[in-house]
Tab-separated table of C-alpha atoms in Angstrom:
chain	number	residue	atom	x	y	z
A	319	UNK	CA	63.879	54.243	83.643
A	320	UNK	CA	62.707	52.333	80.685
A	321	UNK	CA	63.536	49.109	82.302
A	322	UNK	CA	62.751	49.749	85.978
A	323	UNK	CA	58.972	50.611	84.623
A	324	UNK	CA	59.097	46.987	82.836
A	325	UNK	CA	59.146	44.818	86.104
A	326	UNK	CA	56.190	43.574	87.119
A	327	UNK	CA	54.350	46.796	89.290
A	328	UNK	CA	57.353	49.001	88.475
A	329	UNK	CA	55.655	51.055	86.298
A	330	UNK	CA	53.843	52.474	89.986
A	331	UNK	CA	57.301	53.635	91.451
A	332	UNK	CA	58.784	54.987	88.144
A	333	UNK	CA	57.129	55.521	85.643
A	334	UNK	CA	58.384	54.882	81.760
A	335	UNK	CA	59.272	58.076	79.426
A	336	UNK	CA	56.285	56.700	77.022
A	337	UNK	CA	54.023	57.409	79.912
A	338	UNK	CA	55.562	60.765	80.869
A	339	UNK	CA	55.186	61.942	77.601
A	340	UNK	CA	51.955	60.907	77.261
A	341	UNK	CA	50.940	62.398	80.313
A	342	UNK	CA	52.517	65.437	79.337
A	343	UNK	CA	50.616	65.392	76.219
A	344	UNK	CA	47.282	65.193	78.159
A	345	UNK	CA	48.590	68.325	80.304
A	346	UNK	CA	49.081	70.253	78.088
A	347	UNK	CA	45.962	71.411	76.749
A	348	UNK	CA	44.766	72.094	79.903
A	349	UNK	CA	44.375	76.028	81.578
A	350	UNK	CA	45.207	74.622	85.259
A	351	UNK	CA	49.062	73.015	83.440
A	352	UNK	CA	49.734	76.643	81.810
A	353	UNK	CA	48.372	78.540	84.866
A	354	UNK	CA	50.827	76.604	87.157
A	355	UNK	CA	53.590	77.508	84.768
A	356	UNK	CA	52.978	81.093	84.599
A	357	UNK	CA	52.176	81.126	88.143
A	358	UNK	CA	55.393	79.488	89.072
A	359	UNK	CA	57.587	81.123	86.409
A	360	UNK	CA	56.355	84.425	87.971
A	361	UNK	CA	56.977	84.055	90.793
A	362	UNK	CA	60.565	81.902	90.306
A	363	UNK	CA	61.819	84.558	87.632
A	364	UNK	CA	60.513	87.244	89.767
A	365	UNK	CA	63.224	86.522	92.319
A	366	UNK	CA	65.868	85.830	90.354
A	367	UNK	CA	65.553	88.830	88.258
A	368	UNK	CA	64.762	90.719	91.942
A	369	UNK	CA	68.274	89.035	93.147
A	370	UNK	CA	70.179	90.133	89.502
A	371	UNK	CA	69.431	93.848	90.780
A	372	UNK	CA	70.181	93.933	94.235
A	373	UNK	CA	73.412	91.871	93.795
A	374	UNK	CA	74.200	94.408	90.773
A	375	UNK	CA	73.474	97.181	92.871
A	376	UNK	CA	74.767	95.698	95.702
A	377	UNK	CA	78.252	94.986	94.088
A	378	UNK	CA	78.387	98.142	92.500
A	379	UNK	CA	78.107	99.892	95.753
A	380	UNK	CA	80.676	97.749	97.188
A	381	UNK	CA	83.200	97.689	94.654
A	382	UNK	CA	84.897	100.916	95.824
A	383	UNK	CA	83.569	100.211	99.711
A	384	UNK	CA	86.517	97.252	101.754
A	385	UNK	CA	83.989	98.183	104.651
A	386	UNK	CA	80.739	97.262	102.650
A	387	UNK	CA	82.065	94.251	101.353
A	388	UNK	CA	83.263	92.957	104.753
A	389	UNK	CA	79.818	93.821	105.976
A	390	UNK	CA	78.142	91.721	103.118
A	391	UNK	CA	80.726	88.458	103.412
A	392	UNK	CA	79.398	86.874	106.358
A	393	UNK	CA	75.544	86.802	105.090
A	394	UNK	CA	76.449	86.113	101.532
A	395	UNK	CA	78.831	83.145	102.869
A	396	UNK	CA	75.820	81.460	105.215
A	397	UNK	CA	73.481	81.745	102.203
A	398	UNK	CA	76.385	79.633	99.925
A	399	UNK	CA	76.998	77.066	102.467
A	400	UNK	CA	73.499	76.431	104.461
A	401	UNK	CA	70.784	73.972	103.107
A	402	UNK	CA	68.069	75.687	100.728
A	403	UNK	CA	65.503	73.975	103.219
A	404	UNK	CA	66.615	75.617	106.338
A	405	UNK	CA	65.608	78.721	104.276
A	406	UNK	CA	62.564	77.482	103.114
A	407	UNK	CA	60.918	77.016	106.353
A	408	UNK	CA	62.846	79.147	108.284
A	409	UNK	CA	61.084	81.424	105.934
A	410	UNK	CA	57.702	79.866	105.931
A	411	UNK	CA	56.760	81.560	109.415
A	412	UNK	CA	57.830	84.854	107.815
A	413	UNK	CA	56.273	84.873	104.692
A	414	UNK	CA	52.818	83.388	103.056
A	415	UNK	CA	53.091	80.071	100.568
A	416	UNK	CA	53.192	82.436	97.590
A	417	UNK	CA	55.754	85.050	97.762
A	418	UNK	CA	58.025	82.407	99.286
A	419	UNK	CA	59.162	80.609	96.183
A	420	UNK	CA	60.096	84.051	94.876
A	421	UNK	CA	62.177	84.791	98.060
A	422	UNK	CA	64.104	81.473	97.815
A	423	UNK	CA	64.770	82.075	94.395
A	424	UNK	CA	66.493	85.583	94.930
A	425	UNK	CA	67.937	84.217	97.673
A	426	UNK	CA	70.013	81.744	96.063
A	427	UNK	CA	70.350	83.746	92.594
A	428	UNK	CA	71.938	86.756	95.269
A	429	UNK	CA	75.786	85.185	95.807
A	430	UNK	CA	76.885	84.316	92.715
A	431	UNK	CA	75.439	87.435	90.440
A	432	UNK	CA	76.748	89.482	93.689
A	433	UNK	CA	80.101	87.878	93.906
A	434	UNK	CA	80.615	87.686	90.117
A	435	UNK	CA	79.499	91.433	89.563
A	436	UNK	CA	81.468	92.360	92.825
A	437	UNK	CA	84.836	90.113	90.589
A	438	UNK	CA	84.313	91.951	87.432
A	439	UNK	CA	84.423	95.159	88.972
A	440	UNK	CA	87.192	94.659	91.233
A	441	UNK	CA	89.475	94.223	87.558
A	442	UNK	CA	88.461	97.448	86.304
A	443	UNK	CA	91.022	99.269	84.692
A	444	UNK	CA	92.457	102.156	87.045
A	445	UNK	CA	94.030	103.794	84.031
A	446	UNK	CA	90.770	104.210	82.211
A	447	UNK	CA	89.260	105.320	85.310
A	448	UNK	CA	92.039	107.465	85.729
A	449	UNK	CA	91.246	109.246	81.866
A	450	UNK	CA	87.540	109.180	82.808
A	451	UNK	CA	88.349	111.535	85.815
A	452	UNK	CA	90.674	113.878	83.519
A	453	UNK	CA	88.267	114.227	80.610
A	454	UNK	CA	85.414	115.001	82.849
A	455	UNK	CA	83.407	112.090	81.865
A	456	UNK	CA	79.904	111.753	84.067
A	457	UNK	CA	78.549	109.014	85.492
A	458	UNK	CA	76.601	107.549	82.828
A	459	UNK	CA	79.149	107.270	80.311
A	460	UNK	CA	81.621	105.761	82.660
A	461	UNK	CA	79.341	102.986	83.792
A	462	UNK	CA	78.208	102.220	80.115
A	463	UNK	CA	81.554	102.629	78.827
A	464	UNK	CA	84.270	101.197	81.497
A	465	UNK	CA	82.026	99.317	84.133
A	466	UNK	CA	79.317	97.313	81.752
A	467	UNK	CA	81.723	95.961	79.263
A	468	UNK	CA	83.946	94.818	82.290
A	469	UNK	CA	81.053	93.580	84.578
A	470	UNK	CA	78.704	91.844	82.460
A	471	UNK	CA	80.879	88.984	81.004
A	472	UNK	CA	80.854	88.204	84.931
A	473	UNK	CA	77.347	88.735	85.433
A	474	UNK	CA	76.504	86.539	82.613
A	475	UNK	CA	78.393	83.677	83.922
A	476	UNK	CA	77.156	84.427	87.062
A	477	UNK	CA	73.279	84.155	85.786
A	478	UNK	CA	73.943	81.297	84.026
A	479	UNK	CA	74.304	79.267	86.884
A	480	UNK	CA	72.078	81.221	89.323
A	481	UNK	CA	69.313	80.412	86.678
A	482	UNK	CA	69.378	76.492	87.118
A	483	UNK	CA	69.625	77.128	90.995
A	484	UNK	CA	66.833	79.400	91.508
A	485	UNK	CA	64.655	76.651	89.315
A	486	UNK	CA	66.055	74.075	91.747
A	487	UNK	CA	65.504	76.261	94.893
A	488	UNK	CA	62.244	77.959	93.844
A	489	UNK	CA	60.253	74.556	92.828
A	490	UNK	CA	61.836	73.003	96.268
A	491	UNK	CA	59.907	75.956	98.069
A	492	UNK	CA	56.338	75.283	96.200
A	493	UNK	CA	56.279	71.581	97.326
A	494	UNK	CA	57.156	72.798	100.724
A	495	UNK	CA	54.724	75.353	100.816
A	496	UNK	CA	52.348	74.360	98.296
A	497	UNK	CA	50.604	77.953	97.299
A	498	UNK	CA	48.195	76.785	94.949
A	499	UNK	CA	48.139	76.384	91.160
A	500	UNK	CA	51.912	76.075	90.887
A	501	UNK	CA	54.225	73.338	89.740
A	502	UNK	CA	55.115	72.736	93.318
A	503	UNK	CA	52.031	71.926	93.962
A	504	UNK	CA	51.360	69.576	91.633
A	505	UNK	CA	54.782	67.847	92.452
A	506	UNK	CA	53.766	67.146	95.777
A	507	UNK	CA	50.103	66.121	94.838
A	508	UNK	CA	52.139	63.765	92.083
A	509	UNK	CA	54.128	62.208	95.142
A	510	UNK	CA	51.391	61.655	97.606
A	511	UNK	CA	48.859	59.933	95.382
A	512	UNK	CA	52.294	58.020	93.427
A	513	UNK	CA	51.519	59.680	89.855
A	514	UNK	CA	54.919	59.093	88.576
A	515	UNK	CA	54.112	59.854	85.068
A	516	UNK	CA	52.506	63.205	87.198
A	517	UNK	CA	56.296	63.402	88.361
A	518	UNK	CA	58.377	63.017	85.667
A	519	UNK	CA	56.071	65.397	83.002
A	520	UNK	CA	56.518	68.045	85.731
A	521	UNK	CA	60.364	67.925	86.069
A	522	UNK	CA	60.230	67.710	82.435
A	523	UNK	CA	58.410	70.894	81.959
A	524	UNK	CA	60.686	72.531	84.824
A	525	UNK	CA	63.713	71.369	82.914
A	526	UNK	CA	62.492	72.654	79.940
A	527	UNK	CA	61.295	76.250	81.276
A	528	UNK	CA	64.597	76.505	83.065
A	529	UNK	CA	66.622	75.930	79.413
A	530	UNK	CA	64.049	78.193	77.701
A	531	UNK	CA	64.611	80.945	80.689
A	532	UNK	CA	68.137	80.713	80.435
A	533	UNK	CA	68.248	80.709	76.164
A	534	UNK	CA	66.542	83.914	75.895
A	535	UNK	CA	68.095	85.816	79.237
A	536	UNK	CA	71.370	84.935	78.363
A	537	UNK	CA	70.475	86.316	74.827
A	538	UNK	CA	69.523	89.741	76.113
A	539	UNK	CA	72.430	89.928	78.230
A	540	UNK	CA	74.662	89.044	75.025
A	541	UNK	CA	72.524	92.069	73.130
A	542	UNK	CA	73.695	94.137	76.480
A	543	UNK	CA	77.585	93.155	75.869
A	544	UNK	CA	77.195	93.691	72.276
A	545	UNK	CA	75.842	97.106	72.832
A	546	UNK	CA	77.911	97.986	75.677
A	547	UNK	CA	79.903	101.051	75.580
A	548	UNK	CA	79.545	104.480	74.197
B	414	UNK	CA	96.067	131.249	82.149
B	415	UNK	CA	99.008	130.090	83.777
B	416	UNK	CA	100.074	127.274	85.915
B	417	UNK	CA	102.192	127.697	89.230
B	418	UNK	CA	104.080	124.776	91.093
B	419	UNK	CA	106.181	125.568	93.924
B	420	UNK	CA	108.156	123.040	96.451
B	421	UNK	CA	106.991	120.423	94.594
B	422	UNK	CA	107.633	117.465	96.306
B	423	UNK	CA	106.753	114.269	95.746
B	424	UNK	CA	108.428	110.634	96.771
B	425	UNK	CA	107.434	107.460	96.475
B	426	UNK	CA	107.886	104.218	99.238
B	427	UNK	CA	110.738	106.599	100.449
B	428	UNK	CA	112.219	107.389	97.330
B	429	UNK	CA	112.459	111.264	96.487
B	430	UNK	CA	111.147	111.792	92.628
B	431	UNK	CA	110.309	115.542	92.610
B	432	UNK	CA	111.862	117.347	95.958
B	433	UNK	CA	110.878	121.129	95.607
B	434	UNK	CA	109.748	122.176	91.916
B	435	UNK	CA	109.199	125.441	91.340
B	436	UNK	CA	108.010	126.321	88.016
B	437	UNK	CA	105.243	128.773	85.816
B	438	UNK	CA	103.552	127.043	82.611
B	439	UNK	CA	102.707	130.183	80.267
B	440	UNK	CA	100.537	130.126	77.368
B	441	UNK	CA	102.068	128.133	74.808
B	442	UNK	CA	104.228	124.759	74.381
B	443	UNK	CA	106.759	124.255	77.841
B	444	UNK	CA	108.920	121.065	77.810
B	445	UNK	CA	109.349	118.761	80.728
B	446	UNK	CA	112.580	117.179	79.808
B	447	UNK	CA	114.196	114.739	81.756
B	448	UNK	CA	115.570	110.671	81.876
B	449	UNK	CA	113.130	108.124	82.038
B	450	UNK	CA	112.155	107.544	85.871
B	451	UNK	CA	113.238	111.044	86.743
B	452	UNK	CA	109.649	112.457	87.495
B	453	UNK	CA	108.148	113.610	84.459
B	454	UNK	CA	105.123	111.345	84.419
B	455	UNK	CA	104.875	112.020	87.814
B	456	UNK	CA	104.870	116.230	87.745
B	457	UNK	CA	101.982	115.589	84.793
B	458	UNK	CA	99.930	113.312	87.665
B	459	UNK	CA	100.275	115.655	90.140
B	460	UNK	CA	98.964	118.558	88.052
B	461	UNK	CA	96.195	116.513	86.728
B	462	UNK	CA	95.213	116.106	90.268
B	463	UNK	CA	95.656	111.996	90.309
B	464	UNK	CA	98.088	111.738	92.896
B	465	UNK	CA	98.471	114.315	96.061
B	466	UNK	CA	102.193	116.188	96.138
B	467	UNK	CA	104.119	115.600	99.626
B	468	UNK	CA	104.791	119.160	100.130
B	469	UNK	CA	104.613	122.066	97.880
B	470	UNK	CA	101.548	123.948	96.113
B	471	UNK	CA	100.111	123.896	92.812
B	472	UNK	CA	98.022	126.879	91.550
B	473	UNK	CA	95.501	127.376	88.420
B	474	UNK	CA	95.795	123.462	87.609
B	475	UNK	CA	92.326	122.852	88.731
B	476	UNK	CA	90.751	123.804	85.121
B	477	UNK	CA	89.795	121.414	82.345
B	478	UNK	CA	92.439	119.200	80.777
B	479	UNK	CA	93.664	117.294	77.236
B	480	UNK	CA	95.906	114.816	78.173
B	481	UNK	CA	98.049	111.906	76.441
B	482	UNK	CA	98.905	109.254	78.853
B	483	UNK	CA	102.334	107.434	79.340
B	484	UNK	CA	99.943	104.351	77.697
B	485	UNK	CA	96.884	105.600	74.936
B	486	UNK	CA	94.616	104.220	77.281
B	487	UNK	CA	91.735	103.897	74.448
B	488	UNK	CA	88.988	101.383	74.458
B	489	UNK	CA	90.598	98.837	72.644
B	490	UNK	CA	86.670	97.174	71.189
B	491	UNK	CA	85.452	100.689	69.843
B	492	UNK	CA	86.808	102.570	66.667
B	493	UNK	CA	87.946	106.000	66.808
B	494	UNK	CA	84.859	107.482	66.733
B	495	UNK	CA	83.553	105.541	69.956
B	496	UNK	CA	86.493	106.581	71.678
B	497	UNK	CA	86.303	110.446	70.883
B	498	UNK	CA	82.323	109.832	71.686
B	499	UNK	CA	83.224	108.191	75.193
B	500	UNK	CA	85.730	110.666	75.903
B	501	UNK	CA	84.438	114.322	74.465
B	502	UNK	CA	80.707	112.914	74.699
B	503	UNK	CA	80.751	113.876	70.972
B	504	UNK	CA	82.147	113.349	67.803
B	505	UNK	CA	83.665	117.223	67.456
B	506	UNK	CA	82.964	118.624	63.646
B	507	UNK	CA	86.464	119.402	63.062
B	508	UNK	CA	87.424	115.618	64.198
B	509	UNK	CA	87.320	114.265	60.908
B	510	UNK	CA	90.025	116.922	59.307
B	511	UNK	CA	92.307	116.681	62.739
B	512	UNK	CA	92.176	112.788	61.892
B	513	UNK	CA	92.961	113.297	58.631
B	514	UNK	CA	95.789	115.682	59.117
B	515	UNK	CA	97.503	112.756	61.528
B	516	UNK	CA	97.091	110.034	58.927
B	517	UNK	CA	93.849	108.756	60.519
B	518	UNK	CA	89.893	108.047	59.181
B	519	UNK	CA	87.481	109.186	61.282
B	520	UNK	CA	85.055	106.653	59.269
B	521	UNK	CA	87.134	103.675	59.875
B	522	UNK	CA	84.712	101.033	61.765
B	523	UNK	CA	87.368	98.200	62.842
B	524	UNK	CA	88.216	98.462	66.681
B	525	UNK	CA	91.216	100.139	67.761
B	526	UNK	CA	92.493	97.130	68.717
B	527	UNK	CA	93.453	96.118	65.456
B	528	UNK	CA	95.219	99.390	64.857
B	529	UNK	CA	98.858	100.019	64.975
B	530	UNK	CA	100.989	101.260	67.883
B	531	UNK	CA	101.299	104.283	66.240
B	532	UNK	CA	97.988	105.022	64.802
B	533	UNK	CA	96.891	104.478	68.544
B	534	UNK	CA	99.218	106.705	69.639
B	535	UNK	CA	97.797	109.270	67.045
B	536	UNK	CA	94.120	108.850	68.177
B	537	UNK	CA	95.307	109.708	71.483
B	538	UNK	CA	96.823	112.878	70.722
B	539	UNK	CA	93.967	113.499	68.338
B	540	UNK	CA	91.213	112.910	71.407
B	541	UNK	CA	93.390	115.588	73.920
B	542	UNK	CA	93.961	118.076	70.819
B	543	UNK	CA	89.888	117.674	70.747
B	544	UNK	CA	88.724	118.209	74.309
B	545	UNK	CA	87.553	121.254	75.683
B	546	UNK	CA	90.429	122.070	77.538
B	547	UNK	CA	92.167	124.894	79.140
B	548	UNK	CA	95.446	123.202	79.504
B	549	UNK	CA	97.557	120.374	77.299
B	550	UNK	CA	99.416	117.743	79.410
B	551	UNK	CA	100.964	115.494	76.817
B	552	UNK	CA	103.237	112.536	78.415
B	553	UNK	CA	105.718	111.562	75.610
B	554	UNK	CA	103.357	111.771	72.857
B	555	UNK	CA	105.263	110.884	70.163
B	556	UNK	CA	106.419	107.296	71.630
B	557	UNK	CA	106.116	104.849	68.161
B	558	UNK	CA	105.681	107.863	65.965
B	559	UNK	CA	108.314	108.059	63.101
B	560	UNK	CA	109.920	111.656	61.584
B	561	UNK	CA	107.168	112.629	59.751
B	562	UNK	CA	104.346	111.827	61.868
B	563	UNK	CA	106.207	113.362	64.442
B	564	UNK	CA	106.600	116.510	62.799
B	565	UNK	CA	102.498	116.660	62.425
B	566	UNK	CA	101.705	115.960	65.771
B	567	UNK	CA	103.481	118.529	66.417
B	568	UNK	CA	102.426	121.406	63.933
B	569	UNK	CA	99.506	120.434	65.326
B	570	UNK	CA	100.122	120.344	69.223
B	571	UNK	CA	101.278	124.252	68.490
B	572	UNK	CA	98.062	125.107	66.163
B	573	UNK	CA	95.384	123.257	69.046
B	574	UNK	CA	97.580	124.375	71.923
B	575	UNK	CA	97.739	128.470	71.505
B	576	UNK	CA	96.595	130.260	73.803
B	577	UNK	CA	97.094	127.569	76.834
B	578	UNK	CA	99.243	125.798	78.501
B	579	UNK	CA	101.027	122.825	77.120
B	580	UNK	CA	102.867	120.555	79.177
B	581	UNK	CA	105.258	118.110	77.073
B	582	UNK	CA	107.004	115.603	79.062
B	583	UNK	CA	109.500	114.280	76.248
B	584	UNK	CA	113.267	112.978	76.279
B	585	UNK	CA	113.628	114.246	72.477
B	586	UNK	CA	113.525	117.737	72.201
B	587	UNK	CA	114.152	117.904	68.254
B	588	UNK	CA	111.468	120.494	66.713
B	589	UNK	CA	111.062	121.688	69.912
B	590	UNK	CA	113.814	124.579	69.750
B	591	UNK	CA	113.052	127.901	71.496
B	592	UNK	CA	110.225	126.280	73.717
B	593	UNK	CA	110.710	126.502	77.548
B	594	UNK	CA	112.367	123.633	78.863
B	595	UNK	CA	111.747	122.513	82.484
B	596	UNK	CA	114.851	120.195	83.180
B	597	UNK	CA	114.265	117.666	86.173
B	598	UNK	CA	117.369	115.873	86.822
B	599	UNK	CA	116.240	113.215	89.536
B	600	UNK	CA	118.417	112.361	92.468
């Protein structure tokens, strides 16, 4: 990067990390740089944490259910194979430019929390079901005491990796649909007028808020597993 | 209370385990003796209503149960105390001297994974002794145990057990003179 940005006029296509920091610098001071990131994170973490329900749910309901989870294969298997921007504008006639970033993320976070969860599950333990049943033990107890421990060394594997997609997927649906004052947005305004200092401080701060949103979920999930059980 | 099984039968993938039991569990300790693989486990299953019998009926089984498992099925990260907590939904007041009288702490923190096979074993028997149960279904609770701990399991099987039903599925019937013995002899 360092080198391309030394040839003569290079500096125009890609920009040196001197200049990206430097433009990140100058960013961030500003109100409109930390209203696009709270905008976007919103909306972004918003889905994902939308998608870590419903596939929780979702799994749960289907762990005991052969019929539920053939129901849920085929949709869950288009989502993992098709291209993010089929979605994206496949969704943009549905939806307006700023709850679509937040539907793209959940919709990519959605398979792998749902078909970790779903895994987990599926090794529960019949014989401490089996005691649970004897002893009378309700609902509550059961789930905190013989599901969560199993489940949530899956779901947090499971989140790790939905939580780099959904950055992926969810800043990929801002530059397509550019709903204003988010990071997507001032991607694409970066590409159009060539601001590749613009570019790179903006991945930079994506890569960072990804790393920062995975640190402390993953943390609260470890809290979760530490706590798990009765 | 008192237990009724009649035509028992139960077979698995074609293979006959129980074929017609008939049999009353009074008040008090009744022995299911019988080789390994000769239906014990299974008579305990059916009365604890985990499996479905072929043919037969089973009558006044449908209350609460204590029960020791062929395995201790405990939750191997928690101490004793989580498990009797996960199980009973409490930590009983008279846990602490029932632990005590098996060799056991009630106050010790390390998970029961790090226990012995025998000390699991213990905390098994100590968790069905504890429940608020109407009948005892105890599936060779003494596996690991040596003489002496034997003998206190079982002082104390009789003490928690009076006045209900206790199932014992065992193949060692020493201390266990003058008890009812329901002999299944497999085919």
């Amino acid at each position: 990067m360092a080198l391309a940005a030394a040839v003569p006029g290079g500096a125009l296509l890609l920009a040196s990390p001197l200049q990206a920091a430097l433009r990140l610098l100058e960013l961030l001071p500003s109100t409109a740089f930390w209203r696009a990131v709270g905008n976007s994170s919103a909306r972004i973490f918003g889905g994902f944490l939308m998608a870590c329900a419903l596939g929780t749910l979702l799994a749960a309901l289907a762990a005991g259910r052969p019929w539920l989870q053939d129901l849920l294969a085929p949709p869950v298997a288009a989502v993992k194979a098709a291209p993010v921007a089929s979605f994206i504008i496949l969704a943009l006639v549905w939806l307006d430019a700023e709850s679509l970033s937040r539907f793209i993320s959940a919709l990519m976070v959605f398979p792998p929390v749902y078909l970790n969860v779903l895994a987990g599950l599926r090794e529960t333990d019949p014989k401490l079901l089996e005691l649970a049943r004897v002893y009378r033990i309700p609902l509550g107890r059961r789930i905190w005491g013989i599901y969560a421990p199993q489940a949530l060394p899956y779901f947090r594997s499971a989140s790790s990796l939905a939580l780099g997609l959904c950055w992926k997927a969810g800043t990929a649906a801002e530059v397509i649909g550019l709903p204003p004052g988010t990071i997507g947005e001032r991607l694409y305004t970066a590409k159009i007028y060539l601001q590749t200092p613009d570019l790179f401080a903006w991945t930079a701060v994506i890569l960072a808020l990804a790393a920062v949103f995975e640190r402390l979920f993953l943390a609260a999930v470890d809290g979760l597993m530490g706590k798990a059980g009765p | 209370m008192e237990i009724y099984v009649e035509g028992l039968c139960k077979s698995y993938g074609g293979r006959p385990v129980l074929t017609g039991l008939t049999a009353v569990f009074r008040p008090g300790i009744t022995c299911i003796a019988a080789p390994s693989g000769t239906g014990k486990t299974t008579l305990l299953r059916l009365l604890l209503g985990l499996e479905r019998p072929d043919a037969g009926t089973i009558r006044g089984a449908d209350c609460r149960w204590g029960a020791v498992f062929q395995e201790d099925r405990l939750l191997e990260n928690l101490p004793a105390a989580g498990n009797l907590r996960f199980a009973l939904g409490e930590v009983p007041g008279e846990a602490g001297k029932l632990l005590a009288r098996l060799g056991l702490e009630l106050g010790d923190a390390r998970p029961v994974r790090e226990w012995s096979g025998g000390m699991k074993r213990r905390l098994a028997l100590a968790r069905a002794l504890l429940a608020p149960g109407e009948a005892l279904a105890l599936d060779e609770p003494f596996t690991g145990l040596d003489g002496e701990n034997r003998k206190r399991c079982l002082e104390l099987i009789r003490e928690r057990g009076e006045g209900k039903p206790v199932l014992l599925a065992t193949h060692d019937l020493a201390g266990l003179e003058g008890a009812p013995v329901v002999r299944l002899v497999g085919r």
